[in-house]
XYZ file of C-alpha atoms in Angstrom:
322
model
C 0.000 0.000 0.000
C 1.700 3.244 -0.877
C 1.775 6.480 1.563
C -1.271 8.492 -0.074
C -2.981 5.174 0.413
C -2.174 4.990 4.223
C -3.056 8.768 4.346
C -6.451 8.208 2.711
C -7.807 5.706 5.640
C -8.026 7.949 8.334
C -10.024 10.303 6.710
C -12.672 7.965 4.930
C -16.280 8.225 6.195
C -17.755 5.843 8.906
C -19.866 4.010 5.889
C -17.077 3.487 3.996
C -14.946 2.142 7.109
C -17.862 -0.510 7.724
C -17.925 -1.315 4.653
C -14.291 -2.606 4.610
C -14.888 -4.322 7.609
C -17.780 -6.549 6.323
C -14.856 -8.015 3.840
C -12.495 -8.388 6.404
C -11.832 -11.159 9.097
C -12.086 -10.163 12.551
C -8.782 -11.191 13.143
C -7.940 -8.110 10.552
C -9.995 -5.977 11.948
C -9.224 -6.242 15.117
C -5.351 -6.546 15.381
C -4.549 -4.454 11.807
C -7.015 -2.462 10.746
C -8.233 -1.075 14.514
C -5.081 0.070 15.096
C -3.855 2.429 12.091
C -5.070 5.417 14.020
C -7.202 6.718 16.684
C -10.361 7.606 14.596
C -10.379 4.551 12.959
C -9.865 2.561 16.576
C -12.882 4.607 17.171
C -14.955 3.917 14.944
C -14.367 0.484 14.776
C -14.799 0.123 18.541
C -18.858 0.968 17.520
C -18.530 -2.107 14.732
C -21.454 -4.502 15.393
C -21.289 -6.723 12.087
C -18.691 -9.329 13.081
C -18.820 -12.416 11.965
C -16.513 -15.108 13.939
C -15.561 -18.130 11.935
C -12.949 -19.543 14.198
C -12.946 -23.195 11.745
C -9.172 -23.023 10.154
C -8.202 -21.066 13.396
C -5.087 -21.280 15.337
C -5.363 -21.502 19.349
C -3.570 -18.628 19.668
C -5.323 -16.404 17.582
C -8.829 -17.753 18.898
C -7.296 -16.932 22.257
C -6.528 -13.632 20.758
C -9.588 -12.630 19.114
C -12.357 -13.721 22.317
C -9.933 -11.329 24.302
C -9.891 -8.935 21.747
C -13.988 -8.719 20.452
C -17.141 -7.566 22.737
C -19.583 -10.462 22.072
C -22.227 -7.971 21.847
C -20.873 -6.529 18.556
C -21.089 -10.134 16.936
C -24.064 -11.354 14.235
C -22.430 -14.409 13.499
C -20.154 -17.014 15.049
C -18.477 -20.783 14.275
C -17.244 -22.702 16.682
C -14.927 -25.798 15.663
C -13.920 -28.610 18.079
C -10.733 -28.706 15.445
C -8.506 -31.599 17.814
C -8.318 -33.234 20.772
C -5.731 -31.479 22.489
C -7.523 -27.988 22.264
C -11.509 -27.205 23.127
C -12.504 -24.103 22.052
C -15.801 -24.827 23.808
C -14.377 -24.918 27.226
C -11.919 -21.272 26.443
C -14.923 -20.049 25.060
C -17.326 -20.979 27.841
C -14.366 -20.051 30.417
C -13.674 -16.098 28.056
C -17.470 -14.932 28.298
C -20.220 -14.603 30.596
C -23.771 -15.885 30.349
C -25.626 -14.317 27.644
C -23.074 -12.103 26.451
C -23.618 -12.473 22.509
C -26.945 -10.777 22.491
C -27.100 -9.898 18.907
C -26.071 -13.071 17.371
C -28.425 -13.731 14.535
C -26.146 -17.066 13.127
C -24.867 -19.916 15.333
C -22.641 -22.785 13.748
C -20.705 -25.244 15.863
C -19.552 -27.955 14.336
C -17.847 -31.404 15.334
C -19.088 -29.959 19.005
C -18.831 -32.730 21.864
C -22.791 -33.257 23.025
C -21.897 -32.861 26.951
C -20.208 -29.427 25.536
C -23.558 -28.628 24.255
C -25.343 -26.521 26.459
C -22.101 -24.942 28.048
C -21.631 -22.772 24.958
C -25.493 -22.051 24.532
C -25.664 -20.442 27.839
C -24.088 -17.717 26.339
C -26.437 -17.038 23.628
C -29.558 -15.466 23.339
C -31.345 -17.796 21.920
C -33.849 -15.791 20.806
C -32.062 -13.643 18.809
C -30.915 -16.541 16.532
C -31.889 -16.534 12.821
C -29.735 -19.378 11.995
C -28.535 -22.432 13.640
C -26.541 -25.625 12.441
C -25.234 -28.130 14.878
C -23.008 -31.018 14.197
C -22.412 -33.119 17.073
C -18.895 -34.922 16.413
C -18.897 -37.238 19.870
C -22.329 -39.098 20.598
C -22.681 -40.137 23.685
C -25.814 -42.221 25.484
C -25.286 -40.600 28.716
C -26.314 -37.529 26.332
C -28.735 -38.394 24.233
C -31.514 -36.281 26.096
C -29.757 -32.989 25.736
C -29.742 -32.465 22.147
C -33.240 -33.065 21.677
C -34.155 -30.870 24.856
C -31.906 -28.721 23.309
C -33.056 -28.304 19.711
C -36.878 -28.140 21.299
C -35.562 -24.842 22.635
C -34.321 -23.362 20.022
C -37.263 -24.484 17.809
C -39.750 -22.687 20.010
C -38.299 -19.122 19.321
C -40.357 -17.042 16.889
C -37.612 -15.639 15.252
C -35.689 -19.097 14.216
C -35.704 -19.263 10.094
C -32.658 -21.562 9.304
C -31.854 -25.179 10.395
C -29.004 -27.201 9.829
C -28.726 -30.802 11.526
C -26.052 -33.567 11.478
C -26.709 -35.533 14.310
C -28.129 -39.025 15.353
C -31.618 -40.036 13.877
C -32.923 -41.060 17.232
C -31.804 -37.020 18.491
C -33.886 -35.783 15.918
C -37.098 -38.328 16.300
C -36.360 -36.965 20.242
C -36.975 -32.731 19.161
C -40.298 -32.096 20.283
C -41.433 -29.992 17.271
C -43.774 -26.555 17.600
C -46.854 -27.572 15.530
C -46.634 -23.491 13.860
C -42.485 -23.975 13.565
C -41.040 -21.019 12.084
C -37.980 -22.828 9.765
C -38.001 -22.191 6.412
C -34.958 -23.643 5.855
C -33.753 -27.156 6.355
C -30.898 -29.149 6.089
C -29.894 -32.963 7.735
C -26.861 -34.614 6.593
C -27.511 -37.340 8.170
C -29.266 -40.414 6.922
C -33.110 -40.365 8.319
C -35.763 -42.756 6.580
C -39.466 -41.736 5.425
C -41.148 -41.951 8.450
C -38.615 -39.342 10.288
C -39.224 -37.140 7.199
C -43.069 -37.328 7.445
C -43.166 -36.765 10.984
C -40.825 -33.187 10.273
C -42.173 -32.181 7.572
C -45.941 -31.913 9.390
C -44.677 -29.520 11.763
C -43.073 -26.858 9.242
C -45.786 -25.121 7.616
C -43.460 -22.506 6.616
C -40.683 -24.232 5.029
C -39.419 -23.554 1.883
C -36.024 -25.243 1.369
C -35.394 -28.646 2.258
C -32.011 -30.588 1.659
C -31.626 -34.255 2.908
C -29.669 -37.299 3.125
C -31.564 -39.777 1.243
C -28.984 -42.545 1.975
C -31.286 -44.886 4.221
C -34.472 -44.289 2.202
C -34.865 -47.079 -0.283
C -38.504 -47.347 -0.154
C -41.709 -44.794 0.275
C -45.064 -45.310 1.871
C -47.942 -44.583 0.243
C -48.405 -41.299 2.142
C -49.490 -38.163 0.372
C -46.859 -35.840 1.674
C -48.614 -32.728 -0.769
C -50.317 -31.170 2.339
C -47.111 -30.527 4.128
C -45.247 -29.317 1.013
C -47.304 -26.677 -0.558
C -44.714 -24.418 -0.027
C -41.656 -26.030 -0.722
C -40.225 -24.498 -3.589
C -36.228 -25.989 -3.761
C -35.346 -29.165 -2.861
C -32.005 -31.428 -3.010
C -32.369 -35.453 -2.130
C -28.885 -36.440 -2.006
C -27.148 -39.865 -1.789
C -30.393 -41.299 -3.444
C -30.714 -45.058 -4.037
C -34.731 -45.850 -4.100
C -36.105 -46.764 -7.189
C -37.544 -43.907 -9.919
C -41.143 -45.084 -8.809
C -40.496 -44.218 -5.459
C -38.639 -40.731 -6.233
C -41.396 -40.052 -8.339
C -43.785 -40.406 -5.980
C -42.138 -38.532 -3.558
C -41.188 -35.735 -5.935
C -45.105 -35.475 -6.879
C -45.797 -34.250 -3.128
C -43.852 -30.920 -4.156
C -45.991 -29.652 -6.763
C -44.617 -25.976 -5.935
C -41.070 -26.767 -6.691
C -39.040 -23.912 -8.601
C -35.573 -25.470 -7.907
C -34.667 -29.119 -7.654
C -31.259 -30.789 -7.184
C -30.866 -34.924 -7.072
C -27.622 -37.065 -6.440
C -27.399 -40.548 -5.978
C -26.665 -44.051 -7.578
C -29.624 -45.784 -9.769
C -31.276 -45.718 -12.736
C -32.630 -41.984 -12.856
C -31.075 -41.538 -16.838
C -33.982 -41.561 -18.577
C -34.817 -38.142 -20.181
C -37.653 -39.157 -21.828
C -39.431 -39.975 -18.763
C -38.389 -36.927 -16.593
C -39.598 -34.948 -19.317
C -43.029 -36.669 -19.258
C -43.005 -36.154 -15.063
C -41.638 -32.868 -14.680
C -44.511 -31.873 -17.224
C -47.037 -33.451 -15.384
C -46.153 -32.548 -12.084
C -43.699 -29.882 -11.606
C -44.916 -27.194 -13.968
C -43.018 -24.503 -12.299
C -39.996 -26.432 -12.192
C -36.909 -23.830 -13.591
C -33.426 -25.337 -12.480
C -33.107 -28.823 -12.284
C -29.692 -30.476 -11.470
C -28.647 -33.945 -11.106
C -25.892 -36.409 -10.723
C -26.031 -40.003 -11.322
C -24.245 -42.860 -11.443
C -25.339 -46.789 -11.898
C -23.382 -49.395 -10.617
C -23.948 -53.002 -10.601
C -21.883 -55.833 -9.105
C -18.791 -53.109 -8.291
C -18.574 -52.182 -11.895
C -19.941 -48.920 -13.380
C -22.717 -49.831 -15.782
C -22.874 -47.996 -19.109
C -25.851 -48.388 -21.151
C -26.126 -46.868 -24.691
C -24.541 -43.373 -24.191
C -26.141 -42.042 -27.197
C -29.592 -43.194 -26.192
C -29.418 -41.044 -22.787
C -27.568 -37.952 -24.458
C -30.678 -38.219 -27.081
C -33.156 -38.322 -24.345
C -32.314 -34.729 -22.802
C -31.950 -33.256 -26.214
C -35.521 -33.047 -26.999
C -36.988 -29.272 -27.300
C -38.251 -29.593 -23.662
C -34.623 -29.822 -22.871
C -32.899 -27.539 -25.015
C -35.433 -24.976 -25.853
C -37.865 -24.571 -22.469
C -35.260 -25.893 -19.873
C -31.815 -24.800 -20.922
């Protein structure tokens, strides 16, 4: 940076400054940027945008940075339980007091021990939260009540939009779900079958995104699922191995569906007949991506490559959908 540069900073309005800071780590911020000058110190002291994503972060500078930041000034934080030799759960839960993040509208802790679980929610103001994902990287029985008690919390405060899970099918069958749930955003990366599914999706009237592991769902019951997806509008099933009857009837359920993503291993390569479907059924279908692959007996079966390349080059596929 040359000198007229460095003599330009001090002097730059307070929108501008927060503007730099919003594409800046707080690490940055708070060790480089804070200290140029006084009026920028200043300034930045009043900062209440930070986001805290301590996953790729050293113990020293995560030590650094909870001495450094005033948990009320934060919107969004990650937690990362990154080895066994360092917690940042316990420094964290040791650094602040309870309920100091106030503000925080996005929680992520990942790879978090489940008896560490409520030590770092104490903190939080739950009811601020927009945005929550939770990946519990140590299971323990001993534990098993806490998540759901946990999550049944959360769920109950109005202003909850954004859920991401990836934890333990019997912790989620545990969450004792609102019947008016606010979420309009899901996301479980771990495999559920149907009937965990249908027992969700009744209590989320509002939800509008939904993005699952479809790994242990190799059949469907004969349940219309239409009255608890009218408002579903983009969808990804991943790790998909049920048969195209079954997807099909699934898919059906989600008549609203603007945006649809599929990934899995099976016979899905048919163009022809997701033409005829996605006509029939998902009229206001605009962006549809998938990934397949077929194997059989360890070996990758290719039928005739031509005659599935021909399939999605029909004018439904080039002309309306491309």
């Amino acid at each position: 940076m040359s000198m007229n540069q460095q003599s330009l900073l001090p002097t730059l309005p307070v929108e501008i400054v927060y503007y730099i800071c919003d594409c800046l780590d707080a690490k940055t911020i708070l060790i480089s940027f804070r200290n140029i000058c006084r009026r920028l110190r200043n300034i930045i002291n009043n900062y209440d945008n930070y986001i805290l994503d301590f996953k790729n972060t050293s113990q020293s500078d995560f030590r650094l940075i909870c001495q450094l930041i005033n948990p009320q000034r934060v919107k969004s934080l990650t937690l990362y339980q990154q080895t066994t030799t360092f917690d940042q759960t316990i420094f964290f839960d040791k650094q602040f007091h309870v309920k100091d993040f106030n503000r925080l509208r996005s929680l992520t802790l990942i790879a978090i021990k489940e008896s560490r679980l409520r030590d770092v929610l104490k903190h939080i103001n739950i009811s601020s939260l927009v945005s929550f994902s939770l990946e519990i990287g140590e299971h323990k029985k001993q534990h098993d009540h806490v998540t759901a008690t946990v999550l049944t919390s959360i769920l109950t405060r109005a202003n909850l939009r954004k859920l991401a899970l990836n934890i333990e099918q019997n912790r989620i069958e545990a969450i004792e779900w609102p019947d008016s749930c606010t979420i309009e955003q899901l996301k479980i990366d771990k495999c559920i079958d149907f009937d965990c599914i249908r027992g969700i999706l009744r209590h989320l009237p509002r939800l509008k995104t939904l993005t699952i592991d479809c790994h242990s769902i190799e059949t469907i019951h004969p349940t219309n699922l239409t009255a608890y997806c009218q408002k579903l509008t983009s969808v990804s099933l991943e790790k998909l191995n049920m048969n195209i009857a079954d997807l099909e009837f699934l898919l059906q359920s989600m008549p609203s569906l603007i945006d649809l993503k599929l990934t899995g291993n099976g016979n899905y390569f048919d163009g022809h007949r997701w033409e005829k479907f996605i006509q029939k059924n998902l009229l206001g279908l605009k962006k549809f991506q998938f990934y397949f692959s077929d194997y059989q007996n360890g070996q990758l079966n290719y039928p005739d490559i031509e005659q599935i390349i021909r399939s999605f080059q029909t004018p439904f596929w080039i002309e309306l959908k491309k």
